[in-house]
Coordinates of C-alpha atoms in Angstrom, one line a residue:
Chain A
M1 CA -49.0 9.8 -23.6
H2 CA -46.5 7.0 -24.0
W3 CA -44.5 5.7 -21.0
H4 CA -41.1 4.3 -21.8
E5 CA -40.4 1.1 -19.5
T6 CA -37.3 -0.5 -18.5
N7 CA -36.6 -3.2 -15.9
V8 CA -34.1 -3.1 -13.1
T9 CA -33.4 -5.5 -10.2
V10 CA -32.6 -4.1 -6.7
R11 CA -29.0 -4.4 -5.9
F12 CA -27.7 -5.7 -2.5
N13 CA -26.0 -2.4 -1.9
E14 CA -29.2 -0.3 -2.5
A15 CA -31.2 -1.6 0.3
D16 CA -30.6 -0.2 3.8
Q17 CA -30.6 -2.0 7.1
W18 CA -34.3 -2.6 7.0
G19 CA -33.9 -4.3 3.8
M20 CA -35.7 -1.6 1.8
V21 CA -34.2 0.6 -0.9
W22 CA -32.9 3.7 0.5
Y23 CA -35.1 6.5 -0.6
A24 CA -32.4 8.4 -2.8
N25 CA -31.3 5.3 -4.5
Y26 CA -34.5 5.1 -6.6
F27 CA -33.2 8.0 -8.7
A28 CA -30.5 5.9 -10.1
Y29 CA -33.2 3.6 -11.5
V30 CA -34.8 6.7 -13.1
E31 CA -31.6 7.5 -14.8
V32 CA -31.4 4.0 -16.3
A33 CA -34.7 4.8 -18.0
R34 CA -33.8 8.4 -18.9
T35 CA -30.5 7.2 -20.5
E36 CA -32.2 4.8 -22.8
V37 CA -34.6 7.4 -24.0
L38 CA -32.0 10.2 -24.5
E39 CA -29.7 7.8 -26.2
S40 CA -32.3 7.0 -28.9
V41 CA -32.7 10.7 -29.7
D42 CA -29.0 11.7 -29.5
L43 CA -29.4 13.7 -26.4
L44 CA -27.1 12.0 -23.8
P45 CA -25.5 14.5 -21.7
N46 CA -22.3 14.4 -23.6
Q47 CA -24.1 14.9 -26.9
L48 CA -26.1 18.0 -25.3
V49 CA -22.7 19.4 -24.3
D50 CA -21.5 18.9 -27.9
L51 CA -24.5 21.0 -29.1
G52 CA -23.4 23.6 -26.6
F53 CA -26.0 23.1 -23.9
I54 CA -26.5 21.5 -20.5
A55 CA -29.7 20.6 -18.7
P56 CA -29.5 20.7 -15.0
I57 CA -32.3 19.5 -12.8
I58 CA -33.8 22.3 -10.7
H59 CA -36.7 20.5 -9.0
L60 CA -37.3 17.0 -8.0
E61 CA -40.3 15.5 -6.2
C62 CA -41.1 12.1 -5.2
D63 CA -43.9 10.2 -3.4
Y64 CA -43.1 6.8 -1.8
K65 CA -45.9 4.4 -1.9
A66 CA -44.4 1.1 -0.9
P67 CA -40.8 0.0 -0.3
A68 CA -38.8 -2.1 -2.9
R69 CA -36.5 -4.9 -1.3
Y70 CA -33.3 -6.6 -2.4
N71 CA -33.5 -8.5 -5.6
Q72 CA -37.0 -7.2 -6.2
K73 CA -37.7 -7.0 -10.1
L74 CA -39.0 -3.3 -10.9
T75 CA -40.3 -1.7 -13.9
V76 CA -39.2 1.9 -14.3
R77 CA -41.7 4.0 -16.2
L78 CA -40.9 7.5 -17.6
T79 CA -42.7 10.0 -19.6
L80 CA -42.3 13.6 -20.7
L81 CA -44.9 16.1 -19.5
P82 CA -45.7 18.8 -22.2
Q83 CA -44.4 22.2 -21.3
D84 CA -45.1 25.8 -22.7
V85 CA -41.6 26.8 -22.1
A86 CA -38.2 25.5 -22.9
R87 CA -38.0 23.0 -20.1
L88 CA -37.9 19.2 -19.7
V89 CA -40.3 17.8 -17.0
F90 CA -40.1 14.0 -16.8
A91 CA -42.7 12.1 -14.7
F92 CA -41.6 8.7 -13.5
E93 CA -43.3 5.6 -11.7
I94 CA -41.5 2.6 -10.3
V95 CA -43.6 -0.3 -10.0
D96 CA -43.0 -4.1 -9.2
A97 CA -42.3 -5.8 -12.5
E98 CA -44.9 -8.5 -11.8
D99 CA -47.8 -7.4 -9.8
R100 CA -47.4 -3.6 -11.0
T101 CA -47.7 -2.2 -7.4
C102 CA -46.5 1.2 -7.4
M103 CA -43.3 1.8 -5.1
V104 CA -42.6 5.5 -6.0
R105 CA -43.9 8.2 -8.3
G106 CA -42.4 11.6 -9.0
S107 CA -40.9 14.1 -11.5
T108 CA -37.7 15.9 -12.3
H109 CA -37.6 19.4 -13.9
Q110 CA -34.7 20.3 -16.0
V111 CA -33.9 23.8 -17.5
L112 CA -31.8 24.3 -20.7
L113 CA -28.7 26.3 -20.4
K114 CA -26.2 27.4 -22.9
S115 CA -22.6 26.4 -21.9
N116 CA -22.1 29.9 -20.8
G117 CA -24.9 29.6 -18.3
T118 CA -27.6 31.7 -20.0
M119 CA -31.1 30.3 -19.9
V120 CA -32.6 28.9 -23.2
Y121 CA -36.2 30.4 -23.6
K122 CA -36.9 29.4 -27.1
L123 CA -35.6 26.2 -28.8
K124 CA -33.8 26.5 -32.1
G125 CA -31.8 24.4 -34.6
E126 CA -30.4 21.1 -33.9
L127 CA -31.5 21.2 -30.2
E128 CA -35.1 21.9 -31.1
K129 CA -35.2 19.1 -33.7
R130 CA -33.7 16.6 -31.1
I131 CA -36.2 17.7 -28.3
H132 CA -39.1 17.5 -30.7
R133 CA -38.2 14.0 -31.5
L134 CA -37.9 13.3 -27.9
A135 CA -41.5 14.8 -27.2
R136 CA -42.9 13.1 -30.2
Y137 CA -41.7 9.7 -28.8
F138 CA -43.7 10.3 -25.7
E139 CA -46.7 11.2 -27.7
V140 CA -46.9 8.4 -30.0
G141 CA -44.7 5.7 -28.5
T142 CA -42.4 5.2 -31.4
M143 CA -39.2 6.9 -32.7
H144 CA -40.4 6.9 -36.3
Chain B
M1 CA 6.5 6.6 8.6
H2 CA 3.8 9.0 9.3
W3 CA 0.0 8.2 8.9
H4 CA -2.4 10.8 8.0
E5 CA -5.6 10.5 10.0
T6 CA -9.0 11.9 9.6
N7 CA -12.5 11.0 11.0
V8 CA -15.7 9.9 9.3
T9 CA -18.9 8.7 10.6
V10 CA -20.9 5.8 9.0
R11 CA -23.8 7.2 7.2
F12 CA -27.2 5.5 7.0
N13 CA -27.0 4.8 3.4
E14 CA -23.7 3.1 3.7
A15 CA -24.9 0.3 5.9
D16 CA -26.4 -2.8 4.3
Q17 CA -29.3 -4.9 5.6
W18 CA -27.2 -6.3 8.3
G19 CA -26.5 -3.0 9.5
M20 CA -22.9 -3.2 8.5
V21 CA -21.0 -1.0 5.9
W22 CA -21.3 -2.6 2.6
Y23 CA -17.6 -3.7 1.7
A24 CA -17.1 -1.3 -1.2
N25 CA -18.3 1.7 0.7
Y26 CA -15.1 1.7 2.8
F27 CA -13.2 3.2 -0.1
A28 CA -15.3 6.3 -0.1
Y29 CA -13.7 6.9 3.4
V30 CA -10.3 6.2 2.0
E31 CA -10.9 9.0 -0.5
V32 CA -11.7 11.4 2.2
A33 CA -8.2 11.0 3.7
R34 CA -6.5 10.8 0.4
T35 CA -8.2 14.1 -0.7
E36 CA -7.0 15.9 2.4
V37 CA -3.4 15.0 1.7
L38 CA -3.5 15.6 -1.9
E39 CA -5.0 19.0 -1.4
S40 CA -2.2 20.0 0.8
V41 CA 0.4 19.3 -1.9
D42 CA -1.5 20.6 -4.9
L43 CA -2.1 17.2 -6.3
L44 CA -5.9 17.0 -6.3
P45 CA -7.1 15.2 -9.5
N46 CA -7.8 18.5 -11.3
Q47 CA -4.5 19.8 -10.3
L48 CA -2.8 16.7 -11.7
V49 CA -4.7 17.1 -15.0
D50 CA -3.7 20.7 -15.2
L51 CA 0.0 19.6 -15.1
G52 CA -0.8 17.2 -17.8
F53 CA -1.1 13.8 -16.0
I54 CA -3.7 11.3 -14.5
A55 CA -3.1 8.8 -11.9
P56 CA -5.5 5.9 -12.5
I57 CA -5.7 3.1 -9.8
I58 CA -4.6 -0.1 -11.2
H59 CA -4.7 -2.4 -8.2
L60 CA -6.7 -2.4 -5.0
E61 CA -6.6 -4.9 -2.2
C62 CA -8.4 -5.0 1.1
D63 CA -8.8 -7.3 4.2
Y64 CA -11.8 -7.0 6.2
K65 CA -11.2 -7.5 9.8
A66 CA -14.5 -6.3 11.6
P67 CA -17.7 -4.7 10.4
A68 CA -18.3 -1.1 11.0
R69 CA -22.0 -0.1 11.7
Y70 CA -24.3 2.9 11.2
N71 CA -23.2 6.0 13.1
Q72 CA -19.9 4.5 14.1
K73 CA -17.1 7.0 14.4
L74 CA -14.2 5.8 12.5
T75 CA -10.6 7.0 12.0
V76 CA -9.2 6.6 8.4
R77 CA -5.4 6.2 8.4
L78 CA -3.3 6.7 5.2
T79 CA 0.2 6.5 4.3
L80 CA 2.4 6.3 1.2
L81 CA 4.6 3.3 0.8
P82 CA 8.1 4.1 -0.7
Q83 CA 8.6 2.9 -4.4
D84 CA 11.5 2.4 -6.7
V85 CA 9.4 3.3 -9.7
A86 CA 7.0 6.2 -10.5
R87 CA 4.0 4.8 -8.9
L88 CA 1.9 5.8 -5.9
V89 CA 1.2 3.1 -3.4
F90 CA -1.0 4.2 -0.6
A91 CA -1.7 2.0 2.5
F92 CA -4.8 2.6 4.5
E93 CA -6.4 1.4 7.8
I94 CA -9.9 2.1 9.1
V95 CA -10.2 1.8 12.8
D96 CA -12.8 2.6 15.4
A97 CA -12.1 6.2 16.4
E98 CA -12.4 5.4 20.1
D99 CA -10.9 1.8 20.9
R100 CA -8.9 1.8 17.6
T101 CA -10.2 -1.7 16.6
C102 CA -9.1 -2.4 13.1
M103 CA -12.1 -2.6 10.5
V104 CA -10.3 -2.8 7.1
R105 CA -6.7 -2.6 6.1
G106 CA -5.6 -2.4 2.4
S107 CA -3.8 -0.6 -0.4
T108 CA -4.2 1.1 -3.7
H109 CA -1.7 1.2 -6.6
Q110 CA -1.7 4.1 -8.9
V111 CA 0.4 4.5 -12.0
L112 CA 1.2 8.0 -13.6
L113 CA 0.2 8.6 -17.1
K114 CA 0.6 11.6 -19.4
S115 CA -2.7 12.9 -20.7
N116 CA -2.0 11.0 -24.0
G117 CA -2.0 7.8 -22.1
T118 CA 1.8 7.1 -22.1
M119 CA 3.3 5.8 -18.8
V120 CA 5.5 8.0 -16.7
Y121 CA 8.7 6.0 -15.7
K122 CA 10.7 8.9 -14.4
L123 CA 9.3 11.9 -12.6
K124 CA 10.5 15.5 -13.7
G125 CA 9.7 19.1 -13.2
E126 CA 6.6 20.3 -11.2
L127 CA 5.2 16.8 -10.9
E128 CA 8.3 15.5 -9.3
K129 CA 8.6 18.5 -6.9
R130 CA 4.9 17.9 -5.8
I131 CA 5.2 14.2 -5.4
H132 CA 8.4 14.6 -3.4
R133 CA 6.5 16.9 -1.0
L134 CA 3.9 14.3 -0.8
A135 CA 6.5 11.5 0.0
R136 CA 8.3 13.9 2.5
Y137 CA 4.9 14.5 4.4
F138 CA 4.5 10.8 5.0
E139 CA 8.2 10.4 6.1
V140 CA 8.2 13.3 8.6
G141 CA 4.7 13.9 9.2
T142 CA 4.6 17.7 8.5
M143 CA 4.3 19.6 5.3
H144 CA 7.2 22.0 6.3
Chain C
M1 CA -37.1 28.3 14.7
H2 CA -33.7 26.9 15.0
W3 CA -31.6 25.2 12.2
H4 CA -29.2 22.4 13.2
E5 CA -25.9 22.8 11.2
T6 CA -23.2 20.4 10.4
N7 CA -20.4 20.5 7.8
V8 CA -19.6 18.0 5.0
T9 CA -17.0 18.0 2.2
V10 CA -17.9 16.7 -1.2
R11 CA -16.4 13.4 -1.8
F12 CA -14.7 12.5 -5.2
N13 CA -17.4 9.8 -5.9
E14 CA -20.2 12.1 -5.3
A15 CA -19.4 14.2 -8.2
D16 CA -20.6 13.3 -11.7
Q17 CA -18.8 13.7 -14.9
W18 CA -19.4 17.5 -14.9
G19 CA -17.5 17.8 -11.6
M20 CA -21.0 18.6 -9.9
V21 CA -22.5 16.6 -7.1
W22 CA -25.1 14.2 -8.7
Y23 CA -28.5 15.4 -7.7
A24 CA -29.5 12.3 -5.5
N25 CA -26.3 12.4 -3.6
Y26 CA -27.3 15.5 -1.6
F27 CA -29.6 13.4 0.3
A28 CA -26.8 11.5 1.9
Y29 CA -25.7 15.0 3.4
V30 CA -29.1 15.6 4.8
E31 CA -28.9 12.3 6.6
V32 CA -25.6 13.3 8.1
A33 CA -27.4 16.2 9.9
R34 CA -30.5 14.1 10.6
T35 CA -28.5 11.3 12.3
E36 CA -26.8 14.0 14.5
V37 CA -30.2 15.4 15.7
L38 CA -31.9 12.1 16.2
E39 CA -29.0 10.6 18.1
S40 CA -29.3 13.4 20.7
V41 CA -32.9 12.7 21.4
D42 CA -32.6 8.8 21.1
L43 CA -34.6 8.6 18.0
L44 CA -32.1 6.9 15.6
P45 CA -33.7 4.3 13.4
N46 CA -32.7 1.4 15.6
Q47 CA -34.0 3.2 18.7
L48 CA -37.3 3.9 17.0
V49 CA -37.8 0.3 16.1
D50 CA -36.8 -0.7 19.8
L51 CA -39.9 1.5 20.7
G52 CA -42.1 -0.4 18.2
F53 CA -42.1 2.1 15.4
I54 CA -40.7 3.0 12.0
A55 CA -40.9 6.3 10.3
P56 CA -40.6 5.9 6.5
I57 CA -40.1 8.9 4.1
I58 CA -43.4 9.3 2.1
H59 CA -42.5 12.5 0.3
L60 CA -39.5 14.3 -0.8
E61 CA -39.0 17.5 -2.7
C62 CA -35.9 19.5 -3.5
D63 CA -34.9 22.6 -5.5
Y64 CA -31.4 22.8 -6.9
K65 CA -30.1 26.4 -6.9
A66 CA -26.3 25.8 -7.7
P67 CA -24.0 22.9 -8.2
A68 CA -21.7 21.8 -5.4
R69 CA -18.3 20.4 -6.5
Y70 CA -15.7 18.0 -5.5
N71 CA -14.0 18.9 -2.2
Q72 CA -16.2 21.8 -1.5
K73 CA -17.0 22.5 2.0
L74 CA -20.7 22.6 2.7
T75 CA -23.0 23.4 5.6
V76 CA -26.1 21.2 5.9
R77 CA -28.9 23.1 7.6
L78 CA -31.9 21.1 9.1
T79 CA -35.0 22.0 10.9
L80 CA -38.3 20.5 11.8
L81 CA -41.6 22.1 10.5
P82 CA -44.5 22.1 13.1
Q83 CA -47.4 19.7 12.1
D84 CA -50.8 19.3 13.4
V85 CA -50.6 15.5 12.9
A86 CA -48.3 12.9 13.9
R87 CA -45.9 13.4 11.0
L88 CA -42.2 14.5 10.7
V89 CA -41.4 17.1 8.2
F90 CA -37.9 18.2 8.1
A91 CA -36.8 21.2 6.0
F92 CA -33.2 21.3 4.9
E93 CA -30.8 23.7 3.1
I94 CA -27.3 22.8 1.9
V95 CA -25.1 26.1 1.6
D96 CA -21.5 26.8 0.8
A97 CA -19.7 26.7 4.2
E98 CA -17.9 29.9 3.7
D99 CA -20.0 32.2 1.5
R100 CA -23.4 30.6 2.4
T101 CA -24.5 30.3 -1.3
C102 CA -27.5 28.0 -1.3
M103 CA -27.0 24.9 -3.3
V104 CA -30.2 23.0 -2.5
R105 CA -33.3 23.4 -0.4
G106 CA -36.0 20.9 0.1
S107 CA -37.9 18.8 2.6
T108 CA -38.7 15.4 3.5
H109 CA -42.1 13.9 5.1
Q110 CA -42.1 11.0 7.3
V111 CA -45.2 9.2 8.8
L112 CA -44.9 7.2 12.0
L113 CA -46.0 3.4 11.7
K114 CA -46.3 0.8 14.4
S115 CA -44.1 -2.2 13.5
N116 CA -47.3 -4.0 12.3
G117 CA -47.7 -1.3 9.7
T118 CA -50.6 0.6 11.2
M119 CA -50.5 4.5 11.0
V120 CA -49.8 6.5 14.2
Y121 CA -52.3 9.3 14.6
K122 CA -51.7 10.4 18.1
L123 CA -48.3 10.3 19.9
K124 CA -48.1 8.5 23.3
G125 CA -45.7 7.4 25.9
E126 CA -42.1 7.3 25.3
L127 CA -42.5 8.1 21.5
E128 CA -44.2 11.2 22.4
K129 CA -41.6 12.3 24.9
R130 CA -38.9 11.9 22.5
I131 CA -40.6 13.6 19.6
H132 CA -41.4 16.5 21.8
R133 CA -37.8 16.8 22.9
L134 CA -37.0 16.7 19.2
A135 CA -39.5 19.5 18.5
R136 CA -38.3 21.5 21.3
Y137 CA -34.7 21.3 20.2
F138 CA -35.8 22.9 16.8
E139 CA -37.9 25.6 18.6
V140 CA -35.4 26.8 21.1
G141 CA -32.0 25.5 19.8
T142 CA -30.9 23.6 22.7
M143 CA -31.6 20.1 24.2
H144 CA -32.0 21.4 27.7
Chain D
M1 CA -14.7 -24.3 -15.1
H2 CA -17.9 -22.4 -15.9
W3 CA -18.3 -18.6 -15.8
H4 CA -21.6 -17.1 -15.1
E5 CA -22.4 -14.1 -17.2
T6 CA -24.7 -11.1 -16.9
N7 CA -24.9 -7.8 -18.5
V8 CA -25.0 -4.3 -16.9
T9 CA -25.0 -0.9 -18.4
V10 CA -22.9 1.9 -16.6
R11 CA -25.2 4.4 -15.0
F12 CA -24.7 8.1 -15.1
N13 CA -24.1 8.3 -11.2
E14 CA -21.4 5.6 -11.5
A15 CA -19.1 7.6 -13.5
D16 CA -16.6 10.1 -11.9
Q17 CA -15.5 13.5 -13.2
W18 CA -13.3 12.0 -15.9
G19 CA -16.4 10.0 -17.2
M20 CA -14.8 6.8 -15.8
V21 CA -16.5 4.5 -13.5
W22 CA -15.3 5.2 -10.0
Y23 CA -13.1 2.1 -8.9
A24 CA -15.4 1.0 -6.2
N25 CA -18.5 1.2 -8.1
Y26 CA -17.5 -2.0 -10.2
F27 CA -18.2 -4.2 -7.1
A28 CA -22.0 -3.3 -7.3
Y29 CA -21.7 -5.1 -10.8
V30 CA -20.0 -8.1 -9.3
E31 CA -23.0 -8.2 -6.9
V32 CA -25.4 -8.3 -9.8
A33 CA -23.7 -11.4 -11.0
R34 CA -23.4 -13.0 -7.6
T35 CA -27.0 -12.4 -6.7
E36 CA -28.3 -14.2 -9.9
V37 CA -26.2 -17.3 -9.0
L38 CA -26.8 -17.4 -5.2
E39 CA -30.7 -17.1 -6.0
S40 CA -30.5 -20.1 -8.2
V41 CA -29.2 -22.2 -5.4
D42 CA -31.2 -20.7 -2.6
L43 CA -28.1 -19.0 -1.0
L44 CA -29.2 -15.3 -1.1
P45 CA -28.0 -13.5 2.0
N46 CA -31.4 -13.8 3.7
Q47 CA -31.7 -17.5 2.9
L48 CA -28.2 -18.1 4.4
V49 CA -29.2 -16.3 7.7
D50 CA -32.4 -18.6 7.7
L51 CA -30.0 -21.5 7.8
G52 CA -28.1 -19.9 10.7
F53 CA -25.1 -18.7 8.9
I54 CA -23.5 -15.5 7.4
A55 CA -20.6 -15.2 4.8
P56 CA -18.8 -11.9 5.3
I57 CA -16.1 -11.0 2.8
I58 CA -12.8 -11.0 4.4
H59 CA -10.5 -10.2 1.4
L60 CA -11.0 -8.3 -1.8
E61 CA -8.5 -7.7 -4.7
C62 CA -9.0 -6.2 -8.0
D63 CA -6.8 -5.2 -11.0
Y64 CA -7.9 -2.4 -13.2
K65 CA -7.1 -2.9 -16.8
A66 CA -9.2 -0.2 -18.8
P67 CA -11.8 2.3 -17.7
A68 CA -15.5 1.8 -18.4
R69 CA -17.6 4.8 -19.1
Y70 CA -21.0 6.1 -18.8
N71 CA -23.6 4.0 -20.8
Q72 CA -21.0 1.3 -21.7
K73 CA -22.5 -2.1 -22.0
L74 CA -20.5 -4.5 -19.8
T75 CA -20.6 -8.3 -19.3
V76 CA -19.9 -9.4 -15.7
R77 CA -18.3 -12.8 -15.5
L78 CA -18.1 -14.7 -12.2
T79 CA -16.9 -18.1 -11.1
L80 CA -16.1 -19.9 -8.0
L81 CA -12.6 -21.1 -7.3
P82 CA -12.3 -24.5 -5.7
Q83 CA -11.2 -24.5 -2.0
D84 CA -9.9 -27.0 0.4
V85 CA -11.5 -25.3 3.5
A86 CA -15.2 -24.0 4.0
R87 CA -14.5 -20.8 2.2
L88 CA -16.0 -19.1 -0.9
V89 CA -13.6 -17.7 -3.3
F90 CA -15.3 -16.0 -6.3
A91 CA -13.2 -14.6 -9.2
F92 CA -14.8 -12.0 -11.5
E93 CA -14.0 -10.2 -14.7
I94 CA -15.8 -7.4 -16.0
V95 CA -15.4 -7.0 -19.9
D96 CA -16.9 -4.8 -22.6
A97 CA -20.1 -6.6 -23.8
E98 CA -19.2 -6.3 -27.4
D99 CA -15.4 -6.5 -28.0
R100 CA -14.7 -8.3 -24.8
T101 CA -11.9 -5.9 -23.6
C102 CA -11.1 -6.6 -19.9
M103 CA -12.0 -3.7 -17.6
V104 CA -11.4 -5.2 -14.2
R105 CA -10.4 -8.7 -12.9
G106 CA -10.4 -9.7 -9.3
S107 CA -11.6 -11.9 -6.5
T108 CA -13.6 -11.8 -3.2
H109 CA -12.9 -14.3 -0.3
Q110 CA -15.8 -15.1 2.0
V111 CA -15.8 -17.1 5.2
L112 CA -18.8 -18.9 6.7
L113 CA -19.6 -18.1 10.2
K114 CA -22.5 -19.4 12.4
S115 CA -24.8 -16.7 13.5
N116 CA -23.0 -16.7 16.9
G117 CA -19.8 -15.7 15.1
T118 CA -17.9 -19.0 15.3
M119 CA -16.2 -20.1 12.1
V120 CA -17.4 -23.0 10.1
Y121 CA -14.6 -25.4 9.2
K122 CA -16.6 -28.2 7.8
L123 CA -19.9 -28.0 5.8
K124 CA -22.8 -30.1 7.0
G125 CA -26.6 -30.6 6.4
E126 CA -28.4 -28.2 4.2
L127 CA -25.7 -25.6 3.9
E128 CA -23.3 -28.3 2.5
K129 CA -26.0 -29.4 0.1
R130 CA -26.6 -26.0 -1.2
I131 CA -22.9 -25.0 -1.5
H132 CA -22.2 -28.2 -3.4
R133 CA -24.9 -27.3 -5.8
L134 CA -23.3 -23.8 -6.2
A135 CA -19.8 -25.5 -6.7
R136 CA -21.3 -27.9 -9.3
Y137 CA -23.0 -25.2 -11.2
F138 CA -19.5 -23.6 -11.7
E139 CA -18.0 -27.0 -12.6
V140 CA -20.4 -27.9 -15.2
G141 CA -22.3 -24.7 -16.2
T142 CA -25.8 -26.0 -15.5
M143 CA -28.0 -26.2 -12.3
H144 CA -29.2 -29.9 -13.2

């Protein structure tokens, strides 16, 4: 299983009055990593809509291990957990970019809906092709 | 000139590590007041788009007088400054809800564009009607 | 079990490009409700620190049932789930303020730490008194 | 006059329902650039506090030229405008990272206060040394 990695630096406005990243701000970092991956397989939100689908998050969970602080350099790690059904489950970890201390760890679950709101149970056509490329990237660690 | 007033309470995640509202977070409070007013004259962003227009902000300025803190109760005051041209200039003040100390004071300038991006120089039709109702509200302090 | 309720209106900057509240922005609404409750028992973050403690969130989970939209009026419902150990587990629901459709439902888990970072296993003194008042509020629905 | 430059990519949660960056979110990008510069001269907010000072923003102005969109790569440009008094005036521009189209342009004004709240009119000691290094960086474009 491959983890996609990207780096972010904690911004001043993301820390709370204890100087620690407010707990919901970590999810913006997860989206930085997710965007990079989705862009590489043409599955950015707009591109998904162009195919006639949306992929709302239906479940989120997160464990907080250590607080990140203003200006701290972090590495966001993202992978896709294999599923039997037409669902995208991403696992993420955010670690200190240098000493790799784990700050947070969690997952998001997304379902695939047609634009009319009906659930997608089985992948087909272009959507299937792109999601298989996405899955393969997280298996082998390369787009090719 | 009438000022529309609404109340907000500073949220935990809006204060920075000094316990003061981060300077760009005040604009979310201004939007609370603006939404209330625009809703009452059917000029919410979506409604404006339905009429074939958008109203992007092209200029913002703000003076910071005193810092607001977590859980502080604030009153957001909003008015519309009369203009010769087809432009919306809102002035705002954010004051302590109790002792009325001024925290910030500023203005936003919006132009009116047709959906195709061309500038609106002269108001006509339904757009003119609604913007006149908006202007009148700020002159007389009532929608009727 | 009592649920504390408070109302919020979705702000323009909290909706994403589909016009739906971005999934992590709901937690700011939860904090609005939590602040109201903690204020009433003198357990706001600063007050907790004055007693020599902090209460970091160590776990968060959330299910997303339906999307809230810009300017939608929401009711945030918050309760405290009884625990055997010195831990604060808040459950929350965010529902449409009028038709009570459930938007999101979830929980946050907080541990209590002394300012030096050591875990609190057993409540004592002023901290115990205030947390008992908090728990009692969620049992009986009144502060008295 | 030297401009410090850094790159940011627009995050999903920073775009509004028109897919454009919400106007107050640009200031988070300005802070990314400012943090990089202040770090290099040991003037990060915490370091300033350690010296016995704070530097609140008292004025902000910004012109919006073109909207940035989700996943757009931007270059944030920051410089310091020379002042006769003990005041920090940063000018900023945010441009498309590739074609250099200007998105926004503005400035922030900061005063220097002693921790007790009294205004600093004349720089002295370590504070003067560091602010001179900061000013020199923006004159000559290097820290050495």
